[in-house]
Amino acid sequence: MRVMSSGRCVMLAIAAAVCASACAKAPPTEPERNSTMSETTQVGRTVNGHTYTDAPVDVKLGPHTFRIPANYLDSQIAPWPGEGVSLVIEWPDMGPSAPGARANPRTNDFRKEIRILVNYVDRLPIETSLERHASNEAITPPDSLERDDPQERLDLRVAQPEDMGLTPYTVDEAKMALFAKAYEAKYGTPPPRGRLSEQDWYVARAPDGRLSTYIKCGSKAHVRDGVRLDGAEIIDVPGELPAAGCVHYITDINDRLSISINYKRVFLKDWKRMEDAIRGVLARSKVS
């Protein structure tokens, strides 16, 4: 049997001791991330001393926590103070702006931005939130003339043939004539109509008949698009600015979330992709 020299034995003992010491002092491994979150963190650009990334940020909505990548947030850093959270995605990909793209100076096309506000609802039934948006009952006295305004109540409007997967609801002109007569008798002037008062309404319904989507846009009869789409680009139309817009409401019944979406009317054709993108962000980022 071969006998190891004493010098070599000493060297091996020292190496073993160093190895043991290094292993004992090794930093702990990174805690396991929520399985629904992206494993990548994209470093963007540094502006005014802050480096923008897509690192997840905890957002509280009622009892729920959502770990949302920072570049989805309106500030791209942290939620604004107060209730709810403001998010931004961009047409046509329905993804977030690149980290730091909306900082000054911005590098994105602001015309492509789709702005989202998510609020937790705890004082009113979330199941009828969209019906409340599509009515004026919450803001008018029960016996008032204003409550019967056919422009402001879905149940007084007229359903039209489906378009883009949505059902348009237009003002019932027969009801409007009666309302206008009563309004003028009371106030001495006809009710306002036109660019500032009239809007085009669209809805989609769940299988049980309840509203699942409610959208109101600047009226095509009174407001031009303002921009046109050329592939993935947006082109301003001279003489037509500001561009017509839409406000789009949906809910997350299970988490009691009310969601409003603001965008240019030319994006309306992609309403379902917007909804899917927003619901996807919330589903992926929710902390179990």
Coordinates of C-alpha atoms in Angstrom, one line a residue:
M1 CA 0.0 0.0 0.0
R2 CA 1.3 3.4 -1.0
V3 CA 1.9 5.7 2.0
M4 CA 1.2 9.5 1.5
S5 CA 3.9 11.9 2.5
S6 CA 3.3 14.0 5.6
G7 CA 3.6 17.2 3.6
R8 CA 0.9 16.1 1.2
C9 CA -1.3 15.1 4.1
V10 CA -1.0 18.6 5.5
M11 CA -1.9 20.2 2.2
L12 CA -5.0 18.1 1.8
A13 CA -6.1 18.8 5.3
I14 CA -5.8 22.6 4.7
A15 CA -7.7 22.3 1.4
A16 CA -10.5 20.4 3.1
A17 CA -10.7 23.0 5.9
V18 CA -10.9 25.9 3.4
C19 CA -13.7 24.1 1.4
A20 CA -15.7 23.4 4.6
S21 CA -15.4 27.1 5.6
A22 CA -16.5 28.3 2.2
C23 CA -19.5 26.0 2.1
A24 CA -20.5 27.1 5.6
K25 CA -20.4 30.8 4.5
A26 CA -22.1 30.3 1.1
P27 CA -25.1 32.7 0.7
P28 CA -28.5 31.2 0.9
T29 CA -30.3 30.4 -2.3
E30 CA -32.9 32.9 -3.6
P31 CA -36.3 32.1 -2.2
E32 CA -38.6 30.4 -4.7
R33 CA -40.7 32.8 -6.6
N34 CA -44.4 32.6 -7.1
S35 CA -44.8 30.1 -9.9
T36 CA -47.1 32.5 -11.9
M37 CA -44.5 35.2 -12.2
S38 CA -41.9 35.7 -15.0
E39 CA -38.4 34.6 -14.0
T40 CA -36.7 37.3 -16.1
T41 CA -36.0 40.9 -14.9
Q42 CA -35.3 43.2 -17.8
V43 CA -33.1 46.2 -17.0
G44 CA -34.3 49.2 -18.8
R45 CA -32.8 52.7 -18.7
T46 CA -31.8 54.9 -15.9
V47 CA -33.6 58.2 -15.7
N48 CA -33.1 60.8 -13.0
G49 CA -31.3 58.3 -10.9
H50 CA -33.9 55.5 -11.1
T51 CA -33.3 52.3 -13.1
Y52 CA -36.6 51.1 -14.5
T53 CA -37.1 47.3 -14.7
D54 CA -39.9 44.8 -15.0
A55 CA -39.3 43.5 -11.5
P56 CA -42.6 42.6 -9.7
V57 CA -44.1 45.1 -7.3
D58 CA -46.7 44.1 -4.7
V59 CA -50.1 45.8 -5.2
K60 CA -52.9 45.5 -2.6
L61 CA -56.5 45.5 -3.8
G62 CA -58.8 44.9 -0.9
P63 CA -57.6 41.6 0.8
H64 CA -55.8 40.5 -2.4
T65 CA -52.1 41.0 -3.3
F66 CA -51.0 41.1 -6.9
R67 CA -47.3 41.0 -7.8
I68 CA -47.4 43.0 -11.0
P69 CA -44.3 43.8 -13.1
A70 CA -43.3 47.4 -12.5
N71 CA -43.5 48.4 -16.2
Y72 CA -47.2 47.7 -16.2
L73 CA -47.7 50.4 -13.6
D74 CA -48.6 53.9 -14.6
S75 CA -45.5 55.3 -12.9
Q76 CA -43.4 52.2 -14.0
I77 CA -42.1 52.3 -10.4
A78 CA -44.8 51.8 -7.8
P79 CA -48.6 52.3 -7.4
W80 CA -49.8 55.8 -7.0
P81 CA -51.0 56.6 -3.4
G82 CA -54.7 55.9 -2.7
E83 CA -57.1 53.2 -3.6
G84 CA -56.9 51.1 -6.7
V85 CA -54.0 50.8 -9.2
S86 CA -53.4 52.4 -12.5
L87 CA -51.9 50.2 -15.3
V88 CA -50.9 50.9 -18.9
I89 CA -50.7 48.6 -21.8
E90 CA -50.0 49.4 -25.5
W91 CA -51.8 48.7 -28.7
P92 CA -51.4 46.5 -30.7
D93 CA -49.5 43.9 -28.7
M94 CA -51.5 44.6 -25.5
G95 CA -48.3 44.3 -23.5
P96 CA -46.6 46.8 -21.1
S97 CA -44.4 49.7 -22.2
A98 CA -40.7 48.8 -22.1
P99 CA -39.1 49.7 -18.7
G100 CA -38.5 53.5 -18.5
A101 CA -40.2 54.1 -21.9
R102 CA -42.7 56.6 -20.5
A103 CA -40.2 58.5 -18.4
N104 CA -39.1 61.9 -19.5
P105 CA -37.9 61.9 -22.3
R106 CA -40.3 59.1 -23.4
T107 CA -39.3 56.6 -26.0
N108 CA -42.8 55.1 -26.7
D109 CA -45.7 56.4 -28.8
F110 CA -48.1 57.8 -26.2
R111 CA -50.9 57.4 -28.7
K112 CA -50.8 53.7 -28.4
E113 CA -51.3 53.7 -24.6
I114 CA -54.4 52.0 -23.1
R115 CA -55.0 53.1 -19.6
I116 CA -56.6 50.9 -17.0
L117 CA -57.9 51.6 -13.5
V118 CA -58.5 48.6 -11.2
N119 CA -60.5 49.1 -7.9
Y120 CA -61.6 46.8 -5.2
V121 CA -65.4 47.1 -4.6
D122 CA -66.6 46.3 -1.0
R123 CA -69.6 48.5 -0.3
L124 CA -71.9 47.6 -3.3
P125 CA -72.7 44.4 -5.1
I126 CA -70.0 43.7 -7.6
E127 CA -72.4 41.5 -9.5
T128 CA -74.4 44.5 -10.6
S129 CA -71.5 47.0 -11.1
L130 CA -71.9 47.2 -14.9
E131 CA -75.6 47.7 -14.7
R132 CA -75.0 50.7 -12.4
H133 CA -72.5 52.2 -14.9
A134 CA -75.2 51.8 -17.7
S135 CA -77.8 53.7 -15.8
N136 CA -78.3 57.1 -14.2
E137 CA -80.3 55.8 -11.2
A138 CA -77.5 56.2 -8.8
I139 CA -77.1 59.9 -9.6
T140 CA -80.7 61.1 -10.1
P141 CA -83.7 61.4 -7.7
P142 CA -86.3 58.6 -8.2
D143 CA -89.1 61.0 -9.4
S144 CA -86.9 63.4 -11.3
L145 CA -87.3 64.2 -15.0
E146 CA -83.6 63.5 -15.5
R147 CA -84.0 59.9 -14.6
D148 CA -86.0 59.4 -17.7
D149 CA -83.3 60.6 -20.1
P150 CA -83.1 58.0 -22.9
Q151 CA -79.5 59.0 -23.6
E152 CA -78.4 57.9 -20.1
R153 CA -80.1 54.5 -19.5
L154 CA -79.4 51.2 -21.3
D155 CA -83.0 50.0 -20.6
L156 CA -84.3 53.0 -22.5
R157 CA -82.0 52.6 -25.5
V158 CA -82.6 50.3 -28.6
A159 CA -80.4 47.2 -29.3
Q160 CA -79.0 47.1 -32.8
P161 CA -77.5 44.2 -34.8
E162 CA -74.2 42.8 -33.4
D163 CA -71.0 44.5 -34.5
M164 CA -67.4 43.4 -33.6
G165 CA -68.9 40.9 -31.2
L166 CA -70.7 43.7 -29.3
T167 CA -74.3 44.8 -29.3
P168 CA -74.7 48.6 -30.0
Y169 CA -77.4 50.4 -28.2
T170 CA -78.7 53.6 -29.8
V171 CA -80.9 56.4 -28.4
D172 CA -84.6 55.7 -28.9
E173 CA -85.7 58.8 -30.9
A174 CA -89.4 58.4 -30.1
K175 CA -88.6 58.3 -26.3
M176 CA -86.1 61.2 -26.8
A177 CA -88.8 63.3 -28.4
L178 CA -91.1 62.9 -25.4
F179 CA -88.3 63.5 -23.0
A180 CA -87.2 66.7 -24.9
K181 CA -90.8 68.0 -24.8
A182 CA -91.0 67.6 -21.1
Y183 CA -87.5 68.9 -20.5
E184 CA -88.2 72.1 -22.5
A185 CA -91.5 72.6 -20.7
K186 CA -89.7 72.5 -17.4
Y187 CA -86.5 74.3 -18.2
G188 CA -87.4 76.5 -21.2
T189 CA -84.8 75.0 -23.4
P190 CA -84.3 71.6 -25.1
P191 CA -82.0 69.1 -23.6
P192 CA -78.4 69.2 -24.8
R193 CA -77.5 66.9 -27.7
G194 CA -74.4 66.6 -29.8
R195 CA -70.7 66.2 -29.4
L196 CA -70.5 66.7 -25.6
S197 CA -73.7 64.9 -24.5
E198 CA -74.2 61.9 -26.8
Q199 CA -72.2 58.7 -26.8
D200 CA -72.3 55.4 -28.6
W201 CA -72.9 52.5 -26.3
Y202 CA -71.9 48.9 -26.7
V203 CA -72.4 45.8 -24.5
A204 CA -71.6 42.1 -24.3
R205 CA -73.5 39.7 -22.1
A206 CA -72.6 36.6 -20.1
P207 CA -74.6 33.4 -20.9
D208 CA -77.0 34.2 -18.0
G209 CA -77.9 37.5 -19.6
R210 CA -75.9 39.8 -17.3
L211 CA -73.7 42.5 -18.7
S212 CA -70.1 41.3 -19.0
T213 CA -68.8 44.4 -20.9
Y214 CA -70.1 47.9 -21.1
I215 CA -68.4 50.5 -23.4
K216 CA -69.3 54.1 -24.2
C217 CA -67.5 56.0 -27.0
G218 CA -67.6 59.4 -28.5
S219 CA -70.5 59.4 -31.0
K220 CA -69.6 58.7 -34.6
A221 CA -72.3 61.0 -35.6
H222 CA -70.5 64.0 -34.0
V223 CA -66.8 63.1 -33.4
R224 CA -64.3 61.9 -36.0
D225 CA -61.7 59.2 -35.2
G226 CA -58.9 61.8 -35.2
V227 CA -56.3 59.1 -36.1
R228 CA -56.1 56.2 -38.5
L229 CA -54.3 52.9 -38.2
D230 CA -51.6 51.9 -40.7
G231 CA -50.5 48.4 -39.8
A232 CA -49.1 48.7 -36.3
E233 CA -48.7 52.5 -36.6
I234 CA -51.0 55.4 -35.7
I235 CA -51.3 58.3 -38.0
D236 CA -52.8 61.7 -37.0
V237 CA -55.6 62.9 -39.3
P238 CA -55.2 66.7 -39.9
G239 CA -58.2 68.7 -38.6
E240 CA -59.7 65.8 -36.6
L241 CA -57.9 66.1 -33.3
P242 CA -58.5 65.4 -30.5
A243 CA -59.1 61.8 -31.2
A244 CA -62.4 60.2 -30.2
G245 CA -62.1 57.9 -27.2
C246 CA -63.9 55.1 -25.3
V247 CA -64.4 54.2 -21.7
H248 CA -64.7 50.4 -21.2
Y249 CA -66.0 48.7 -18.1
I250 CA -65.6 45.1 -17.0
T251 CA -65.5 43.3 -13.6
D252 CA -63.7 40.4 -11.9
I253 CA -66.6 38.9 -9.8
N254 CA -64.4 36.5 -7.8
D255 CA -62.0 39.1 -6.6
R256 CA -64.6 41.9 -6.5
L257 CA -62.6 44.1 -8.9
S258 CA -64.1 46.9 -11.0
I259 CA -62.0 47.6 -14.1
S260 CA -62.2 50.7 -16.4
I261 CA -60.2 51.0 -19.6
N262 CA -59.6 54.2 -21.6
Y263 CA -58.4 54.2 -25.2
K264 CA -58.8 55.7 -28.6
R265 CA -62.0 54.7 -30.5
V266 CA -60.0 53.3 -33.4
F267 CA -58.9 50.5 -31.0
L268 CA -62.5 49.4 -30.3
K269 CA -62.2 46.5 -32.7
D270 CA -59.7 45.0 -30.3
W271 CA -61.9 45.3 -27.2
K272 CA -61.8 41.5 -26.4
R273 CA -58.0 41.3 -26.7
M274 CA -57.7 44.2 -24.2
E275 CA -60.0 42.4 -21.8
D276 CA -58.0 39.1 -22.2
A277 CA -54.7 40.9 -21.7
I278 CA -55.9 42.7 -18.5
R279 CA -57.4 39.6 -17.0
G280 CA -54.3 37.7 -17.8
V281 CA -52.0 40.2 -16.0
L282 CA -54.2 40.0 -12.9
A283 CA -54.5 36.2 -13.0
R284 CA -50.7 35.7 -13.5
S285 CA -49.7 38.2 -10.8
K286 CA -52.1 37.2 -8.0
V287 CA -50.3 35.8 -5.0
S288 CA -52.0 32.7 -3.7

